[in-house]
Tab-separated table of C-alpha atoms and ligand atoms in Angstrom:
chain	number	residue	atom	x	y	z
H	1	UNK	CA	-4.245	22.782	16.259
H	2	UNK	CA	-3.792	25.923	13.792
H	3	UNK	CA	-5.183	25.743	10.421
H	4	UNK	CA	-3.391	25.994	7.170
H	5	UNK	CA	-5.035	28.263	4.103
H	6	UNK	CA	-4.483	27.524	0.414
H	7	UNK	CA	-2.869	30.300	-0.790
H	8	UNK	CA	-0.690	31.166	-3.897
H	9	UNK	CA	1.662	30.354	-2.384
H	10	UNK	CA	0.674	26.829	-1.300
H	11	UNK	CA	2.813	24.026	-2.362
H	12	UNK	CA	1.013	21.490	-4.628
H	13	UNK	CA	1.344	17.832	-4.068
H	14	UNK	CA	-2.070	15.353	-6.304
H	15	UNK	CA	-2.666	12.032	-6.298
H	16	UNK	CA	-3.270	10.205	-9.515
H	17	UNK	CA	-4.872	7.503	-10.481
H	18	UNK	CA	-7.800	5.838	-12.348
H	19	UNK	CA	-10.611	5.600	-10.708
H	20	UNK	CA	-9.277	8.015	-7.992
H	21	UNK	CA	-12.829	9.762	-6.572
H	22	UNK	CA	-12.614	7.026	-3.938
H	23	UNK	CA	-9.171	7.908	-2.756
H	24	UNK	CA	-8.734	8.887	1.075
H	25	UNK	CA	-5.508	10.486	0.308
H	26	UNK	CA	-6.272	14.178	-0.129
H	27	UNK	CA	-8.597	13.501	3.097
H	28	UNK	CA	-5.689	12.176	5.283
H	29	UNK	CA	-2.570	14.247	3.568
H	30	UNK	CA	-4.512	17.566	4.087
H	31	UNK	CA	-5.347	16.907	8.011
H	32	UNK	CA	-1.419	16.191	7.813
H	33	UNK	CA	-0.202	19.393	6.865
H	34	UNK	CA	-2.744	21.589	8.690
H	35	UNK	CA	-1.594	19.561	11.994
H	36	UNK	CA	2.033	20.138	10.764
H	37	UNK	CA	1.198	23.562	10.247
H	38	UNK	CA	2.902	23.630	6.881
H	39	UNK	CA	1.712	25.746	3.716
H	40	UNK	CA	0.819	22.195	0.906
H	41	UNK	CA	-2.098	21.115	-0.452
H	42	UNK	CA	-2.897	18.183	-2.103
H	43	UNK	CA	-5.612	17.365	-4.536
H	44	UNK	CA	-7.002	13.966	-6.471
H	45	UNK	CA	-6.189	14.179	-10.506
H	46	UNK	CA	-7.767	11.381	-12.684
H	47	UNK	CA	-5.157	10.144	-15.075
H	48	UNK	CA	-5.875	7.900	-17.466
H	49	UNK	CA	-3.201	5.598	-17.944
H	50	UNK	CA	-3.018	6.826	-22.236
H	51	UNK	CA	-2.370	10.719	-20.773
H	52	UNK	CA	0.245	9.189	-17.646
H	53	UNK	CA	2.955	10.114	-19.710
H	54	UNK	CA	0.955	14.128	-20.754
H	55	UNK	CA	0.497	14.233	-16.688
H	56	UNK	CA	4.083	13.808	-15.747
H	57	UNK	CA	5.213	15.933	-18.378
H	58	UNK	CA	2.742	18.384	-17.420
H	59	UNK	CA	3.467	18.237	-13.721
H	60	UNK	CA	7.020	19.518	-13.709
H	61	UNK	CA	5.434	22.272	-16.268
H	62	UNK	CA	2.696	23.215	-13.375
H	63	UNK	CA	5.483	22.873	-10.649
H	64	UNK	CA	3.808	20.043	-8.954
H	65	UNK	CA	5.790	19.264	-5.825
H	66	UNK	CA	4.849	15.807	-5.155
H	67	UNK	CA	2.817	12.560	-6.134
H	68	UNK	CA	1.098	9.922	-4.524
H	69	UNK	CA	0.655	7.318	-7.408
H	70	UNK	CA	-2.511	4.767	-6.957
H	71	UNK	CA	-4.021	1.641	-9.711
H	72	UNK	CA	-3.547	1.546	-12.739
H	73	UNK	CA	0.067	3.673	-12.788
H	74	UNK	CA	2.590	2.367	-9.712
H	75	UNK	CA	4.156	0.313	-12.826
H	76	UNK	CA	3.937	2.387	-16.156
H	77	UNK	CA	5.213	5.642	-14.196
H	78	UNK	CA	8.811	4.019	-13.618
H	79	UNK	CA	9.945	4.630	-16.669
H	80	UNK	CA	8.818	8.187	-17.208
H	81	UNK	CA	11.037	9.620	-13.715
H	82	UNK	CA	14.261	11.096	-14.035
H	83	UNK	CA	15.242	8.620	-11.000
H	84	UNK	CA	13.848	5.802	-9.290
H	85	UNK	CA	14.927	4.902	-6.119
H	86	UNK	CA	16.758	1.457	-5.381
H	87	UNK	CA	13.939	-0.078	-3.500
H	88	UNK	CA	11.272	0.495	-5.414
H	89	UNK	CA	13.201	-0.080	-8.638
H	90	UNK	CA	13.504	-3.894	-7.080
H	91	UNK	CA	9.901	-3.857	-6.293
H	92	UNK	CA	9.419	-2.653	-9.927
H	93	UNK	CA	6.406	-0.175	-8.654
H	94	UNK	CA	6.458	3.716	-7.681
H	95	UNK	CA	3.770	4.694	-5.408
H	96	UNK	CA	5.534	8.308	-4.477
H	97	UNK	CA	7.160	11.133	-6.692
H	98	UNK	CA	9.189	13.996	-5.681
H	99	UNK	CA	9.689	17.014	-7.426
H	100	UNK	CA	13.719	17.837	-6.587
H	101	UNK	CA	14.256	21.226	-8.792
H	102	UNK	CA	12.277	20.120	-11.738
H	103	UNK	CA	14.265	16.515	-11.350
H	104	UNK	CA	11.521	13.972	-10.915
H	105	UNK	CA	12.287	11.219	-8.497
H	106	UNK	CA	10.648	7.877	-7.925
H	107	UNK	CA	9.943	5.852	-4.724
H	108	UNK	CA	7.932	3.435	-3.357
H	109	UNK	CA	6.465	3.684	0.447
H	110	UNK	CA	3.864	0.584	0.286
H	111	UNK	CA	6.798	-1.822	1.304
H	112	UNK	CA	7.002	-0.013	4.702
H	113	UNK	CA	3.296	-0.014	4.888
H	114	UNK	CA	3.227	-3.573	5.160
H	115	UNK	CA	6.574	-4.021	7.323
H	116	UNK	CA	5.936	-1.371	10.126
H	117	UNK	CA	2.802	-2.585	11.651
H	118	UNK	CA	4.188	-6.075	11.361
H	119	UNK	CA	7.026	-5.494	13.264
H	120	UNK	CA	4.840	-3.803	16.071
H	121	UNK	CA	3.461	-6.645	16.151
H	122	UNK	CA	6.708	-9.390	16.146
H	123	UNK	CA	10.165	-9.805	15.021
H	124	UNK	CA	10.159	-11.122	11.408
H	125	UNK	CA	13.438	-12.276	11.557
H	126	UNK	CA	12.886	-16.614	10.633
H	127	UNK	CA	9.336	-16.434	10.514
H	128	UNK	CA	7.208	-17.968	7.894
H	129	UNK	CA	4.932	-16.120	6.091
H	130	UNK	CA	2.258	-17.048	3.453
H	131	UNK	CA	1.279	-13.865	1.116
H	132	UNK	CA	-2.327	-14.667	-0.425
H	133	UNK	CA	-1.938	-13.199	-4.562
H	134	UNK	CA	1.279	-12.181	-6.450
H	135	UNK	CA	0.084	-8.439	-7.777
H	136	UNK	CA	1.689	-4.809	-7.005
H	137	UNK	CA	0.939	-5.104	-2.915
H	138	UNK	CA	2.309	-8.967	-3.388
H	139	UNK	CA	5.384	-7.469	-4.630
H	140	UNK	CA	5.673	-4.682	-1.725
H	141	UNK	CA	4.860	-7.555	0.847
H	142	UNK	CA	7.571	-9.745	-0.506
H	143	UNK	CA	10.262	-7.263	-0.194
H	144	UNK	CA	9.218	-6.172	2.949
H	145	UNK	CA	9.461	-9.713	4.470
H	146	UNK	CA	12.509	-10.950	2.845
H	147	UNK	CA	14.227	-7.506	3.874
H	148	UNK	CA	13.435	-8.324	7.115
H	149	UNK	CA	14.741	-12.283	7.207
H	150	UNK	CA	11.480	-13.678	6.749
H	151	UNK	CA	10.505	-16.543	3.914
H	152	UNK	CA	7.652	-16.376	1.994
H	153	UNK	CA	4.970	-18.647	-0.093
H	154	UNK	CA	2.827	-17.253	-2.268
H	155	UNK	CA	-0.625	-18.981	-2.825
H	156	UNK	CA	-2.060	-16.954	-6.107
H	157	UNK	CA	-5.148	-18.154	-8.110
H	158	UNK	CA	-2.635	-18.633	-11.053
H	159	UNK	CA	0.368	-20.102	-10.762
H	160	UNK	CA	2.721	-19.460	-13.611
H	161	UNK	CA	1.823	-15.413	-13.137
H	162	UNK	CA	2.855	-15.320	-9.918
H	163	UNK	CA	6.478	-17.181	-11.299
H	164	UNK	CA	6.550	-14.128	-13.734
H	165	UNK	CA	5.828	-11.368	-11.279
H	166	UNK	CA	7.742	-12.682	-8.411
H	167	UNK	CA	10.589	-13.481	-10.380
H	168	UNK	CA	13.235	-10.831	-9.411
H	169	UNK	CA	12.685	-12.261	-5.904
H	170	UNK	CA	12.574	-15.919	-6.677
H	171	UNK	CA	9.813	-17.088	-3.363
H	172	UNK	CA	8.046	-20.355	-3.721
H	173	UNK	CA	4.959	-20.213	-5.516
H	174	UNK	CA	1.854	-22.233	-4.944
H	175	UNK	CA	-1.585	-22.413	-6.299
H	176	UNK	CA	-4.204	-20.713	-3.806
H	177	UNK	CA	-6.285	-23.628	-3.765
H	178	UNK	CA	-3.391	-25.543	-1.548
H	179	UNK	CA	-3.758	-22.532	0.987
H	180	UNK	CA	-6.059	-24.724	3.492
H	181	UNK	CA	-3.256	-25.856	5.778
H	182	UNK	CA	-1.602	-23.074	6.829
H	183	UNK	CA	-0.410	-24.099	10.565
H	184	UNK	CA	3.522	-24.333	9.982
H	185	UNK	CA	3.143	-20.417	9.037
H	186	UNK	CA	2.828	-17.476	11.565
H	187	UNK	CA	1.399	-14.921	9.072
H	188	UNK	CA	-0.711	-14.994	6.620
H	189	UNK	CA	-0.812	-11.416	4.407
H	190	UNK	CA	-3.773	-10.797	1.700
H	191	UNK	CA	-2.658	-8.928	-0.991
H	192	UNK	CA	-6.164	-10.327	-3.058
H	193	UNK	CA	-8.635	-8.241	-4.224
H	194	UNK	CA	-10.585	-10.372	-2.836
H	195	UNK	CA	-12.975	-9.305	0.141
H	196	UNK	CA	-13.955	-5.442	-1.649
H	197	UNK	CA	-15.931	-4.325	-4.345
H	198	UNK	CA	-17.937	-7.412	-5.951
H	199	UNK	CA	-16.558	-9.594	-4.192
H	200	UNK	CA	-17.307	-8.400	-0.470
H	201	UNK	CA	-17.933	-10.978	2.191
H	202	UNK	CA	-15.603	-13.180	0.168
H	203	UNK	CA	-12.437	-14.713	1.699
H	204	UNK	CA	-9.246	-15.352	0.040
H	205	UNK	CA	-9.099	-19.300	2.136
H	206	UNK	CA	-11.772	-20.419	4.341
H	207	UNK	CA	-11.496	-20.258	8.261
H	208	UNK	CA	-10.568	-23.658	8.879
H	209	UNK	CA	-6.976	-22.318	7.260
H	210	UNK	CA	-6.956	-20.189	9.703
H	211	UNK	CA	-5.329	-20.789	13.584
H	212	UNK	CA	-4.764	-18.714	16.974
H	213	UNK	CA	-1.271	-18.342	16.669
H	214	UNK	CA	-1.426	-16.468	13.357
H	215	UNK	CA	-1.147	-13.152	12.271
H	216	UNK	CA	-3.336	-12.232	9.775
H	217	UNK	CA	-2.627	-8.990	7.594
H	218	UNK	CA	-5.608	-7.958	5.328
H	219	UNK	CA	-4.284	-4.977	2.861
H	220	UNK	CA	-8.074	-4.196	1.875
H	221	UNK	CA	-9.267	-1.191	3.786
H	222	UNK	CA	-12.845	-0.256	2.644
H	223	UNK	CA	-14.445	-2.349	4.284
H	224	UNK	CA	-12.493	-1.697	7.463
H	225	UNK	CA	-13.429	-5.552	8.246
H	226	UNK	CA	-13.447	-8.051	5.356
H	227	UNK	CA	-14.731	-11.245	5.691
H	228	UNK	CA	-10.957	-12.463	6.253
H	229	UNK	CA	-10.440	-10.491	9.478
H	230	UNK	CA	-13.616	-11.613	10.712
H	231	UNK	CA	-12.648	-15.182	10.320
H	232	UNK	CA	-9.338	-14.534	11.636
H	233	UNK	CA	-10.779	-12.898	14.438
H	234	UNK	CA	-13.507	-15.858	15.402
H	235	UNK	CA	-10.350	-18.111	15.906
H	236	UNK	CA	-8.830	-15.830	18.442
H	237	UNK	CA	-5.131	-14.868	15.565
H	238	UNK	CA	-4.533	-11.469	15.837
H	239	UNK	CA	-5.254	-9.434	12.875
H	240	UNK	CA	-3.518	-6.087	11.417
H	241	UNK	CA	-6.426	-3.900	9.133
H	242	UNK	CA	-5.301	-2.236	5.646
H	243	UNK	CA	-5.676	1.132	7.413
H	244	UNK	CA	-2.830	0.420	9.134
H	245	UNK	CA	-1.116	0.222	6.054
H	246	UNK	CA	-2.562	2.699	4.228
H	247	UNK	CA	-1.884	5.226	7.465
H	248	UNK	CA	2.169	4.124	6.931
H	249	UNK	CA	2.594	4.300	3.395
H	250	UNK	CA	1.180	7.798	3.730
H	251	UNK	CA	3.268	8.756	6.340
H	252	UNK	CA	6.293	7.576	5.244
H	253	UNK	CA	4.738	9.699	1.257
H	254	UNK	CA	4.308	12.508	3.889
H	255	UNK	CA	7.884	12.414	4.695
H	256	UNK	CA	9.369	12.540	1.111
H	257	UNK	CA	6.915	15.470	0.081
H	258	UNK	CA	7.456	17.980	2.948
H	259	UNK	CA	10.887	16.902	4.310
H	260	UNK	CA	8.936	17.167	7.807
H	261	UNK	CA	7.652	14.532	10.269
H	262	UNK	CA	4.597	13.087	9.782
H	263	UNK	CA	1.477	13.973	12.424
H	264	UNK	CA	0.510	10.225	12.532
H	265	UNK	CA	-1.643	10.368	15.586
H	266	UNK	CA	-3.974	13.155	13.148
H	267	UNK	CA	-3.712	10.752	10.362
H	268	UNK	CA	-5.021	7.774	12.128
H	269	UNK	CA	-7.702	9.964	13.456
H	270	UNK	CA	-8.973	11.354	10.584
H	271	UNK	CA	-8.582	7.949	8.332
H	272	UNK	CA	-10.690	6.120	10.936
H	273	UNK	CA	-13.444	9.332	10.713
H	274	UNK	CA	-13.740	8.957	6.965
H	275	UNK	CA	-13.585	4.840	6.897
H	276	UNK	CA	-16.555	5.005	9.659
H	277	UNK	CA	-18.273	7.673	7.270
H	278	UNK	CA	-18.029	5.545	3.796
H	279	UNK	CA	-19.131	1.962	5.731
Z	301	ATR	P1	-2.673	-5.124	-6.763
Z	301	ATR	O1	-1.671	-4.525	-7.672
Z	301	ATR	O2	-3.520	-4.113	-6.033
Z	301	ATR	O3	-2.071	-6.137	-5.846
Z	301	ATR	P2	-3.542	-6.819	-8.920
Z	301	ATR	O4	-2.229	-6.654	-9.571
Z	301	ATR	O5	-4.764	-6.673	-9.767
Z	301	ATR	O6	-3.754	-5.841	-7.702
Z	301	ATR	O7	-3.544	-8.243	-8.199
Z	301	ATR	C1	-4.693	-8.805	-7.764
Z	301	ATR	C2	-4.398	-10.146	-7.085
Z	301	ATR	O8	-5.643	-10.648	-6.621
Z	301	ATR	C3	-3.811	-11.193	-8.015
Z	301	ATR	O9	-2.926	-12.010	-7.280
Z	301	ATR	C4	-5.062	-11.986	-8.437
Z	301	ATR	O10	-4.791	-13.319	-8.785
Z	301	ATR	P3	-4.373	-13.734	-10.319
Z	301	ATR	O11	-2.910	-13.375	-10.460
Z	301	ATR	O12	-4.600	-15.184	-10.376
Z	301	ATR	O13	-5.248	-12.932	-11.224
Z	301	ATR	C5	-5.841	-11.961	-7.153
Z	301	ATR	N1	-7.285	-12.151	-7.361
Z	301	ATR	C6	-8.171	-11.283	-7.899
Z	301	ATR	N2	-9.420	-11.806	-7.893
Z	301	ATR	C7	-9.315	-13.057	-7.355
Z	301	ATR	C8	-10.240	-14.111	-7.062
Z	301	ATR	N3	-11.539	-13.980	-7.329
Z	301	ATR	N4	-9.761	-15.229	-6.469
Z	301	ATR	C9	-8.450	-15.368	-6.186
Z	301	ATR	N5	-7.514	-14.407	-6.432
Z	301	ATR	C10	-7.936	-13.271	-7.013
């Protein structure tokens, strides 16, 4: 593998957010572009989400080439681009910008996240899935599915907010607490919080919800294994980790920034290093 230098010459690509000292981003997008042996480097920016509108300003100012957008901003930012893409315009969330000539352009990458390891996995096409909360990654797994033929529930804590968010794509809503008979689905996707942070060892529904023949796709991934996938795994379903879709949403971010194929094989190698390291 050769090894890229920051130079002056170095494109610039940062991920913002707030908090974003946790973010494995710069970590995985920098192994990227030494493997592809391409001059970019890409650094972590905390944003607050009163200065979002100062930072994108700012960044076609400092001839920032790209973003990769994390919490609190995937919303606000859509109306400060120049252009948002179709897609994520209907998922109402940017998670990507590209810097075309000073023309800042919006897209969103989580939606393929959640649909390419799926599809690895089976053909979407008629099955039923049940998406556990009804916030940004809802949103992403929602269009995902139904792009793909699939219908979707979603079980969120409350109700009538999940109407409100979901609305543009109109999926049956019901409250989480109904989520304990979940055998006429074949995949169950967490978009929860819960399982990280304070509520670790948590699970969104208990195990008896849970059966062989499901497919259960956890978006958290730090921890690598959240009490979910554990339980999911104890029944015998087969389970897809949120590093897989973290590793696809950044390879699909890696593809807008540089124009050039992502090195996914390094990216899965050095996300898995750093998730081991921060356990
Ligand atoms: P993101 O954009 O990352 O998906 P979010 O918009 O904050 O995050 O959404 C968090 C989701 O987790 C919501 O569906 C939330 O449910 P509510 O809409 O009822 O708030 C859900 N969630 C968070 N904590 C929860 C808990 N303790 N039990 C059940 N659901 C929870």
């Amino acid at each position: 593998m050769s090894s890229v230098s920051v130079s002056a010459t170095s494109s610039v690509c940062l991920i913002i957010g707030d908090p974003v000292s946790h973010s494995l981003s710069p970590t995985m997008h920098n192994a990227a572009y030494t493997s592809a042996d391409i001059p970019f480097v890409m650094a972590a920016a905390h944003v607050q989400a009163e200065r979002l509108a100062d930072a994108i300003r700012g960044m076609t100012a400092l001839n920032i080439k790209g973003l990769a957008v994390t919490m609190p901003h995937k919303v606000s930012i859509v109306k400060l681009l120049d252009e948002v893409d179709p897609i994520a315009q209907k998922i109402g969330a940017v998670n990507t910008v590209v810097n075309n000539n000073g023309r800042l352009i919006g897209y969103n990458t989580d939606w393929l996240g959640i649909l390419r390891p799926l599809e690895r996995e089976t053909s979407l096409a008629g099955k039923s899935v049940a998406i556990l909360g009804a916030g940004g990654a809802a949103q992403a797994a929602i269009y995902a599915c139904m792009s793909a033929d699939a219908s979707v529930t979603i079980f969120n804590r409350s109700v009538e907010k999940a109407k409100a968010l979901t609305a543009e794509f109109g999926p049956t809503v019901l409250p989480l607490q109904d989520a304990h008979d979940l055998s006429s689905y074949d995949i169950i996707i967490n978009t929860t919080s819960v399982g990280m942070a304070e509520t670790i060892g948590e699970s969104p529904i208990s195990g008896s919800s849970l059966r062989e023949h499901h497919i259960v796709f956890e978006t958290i991934y730090a921890p690598a294994t959240t009490k979910l996938l554990s339980l999911s795994q104890e029944v015998g379903a087969k389970t897809i980790p949120g590093s897989a879709m973290f590793l696809e949403q950044g390879a699909a971010q890696f593809e807008l920034h540089t124009g050039v194929k992502a090195p996914k094989a390094e990216m899965e190698r050095i996300l898995r290093a750093s998730l081991v390291r921060n356990l």
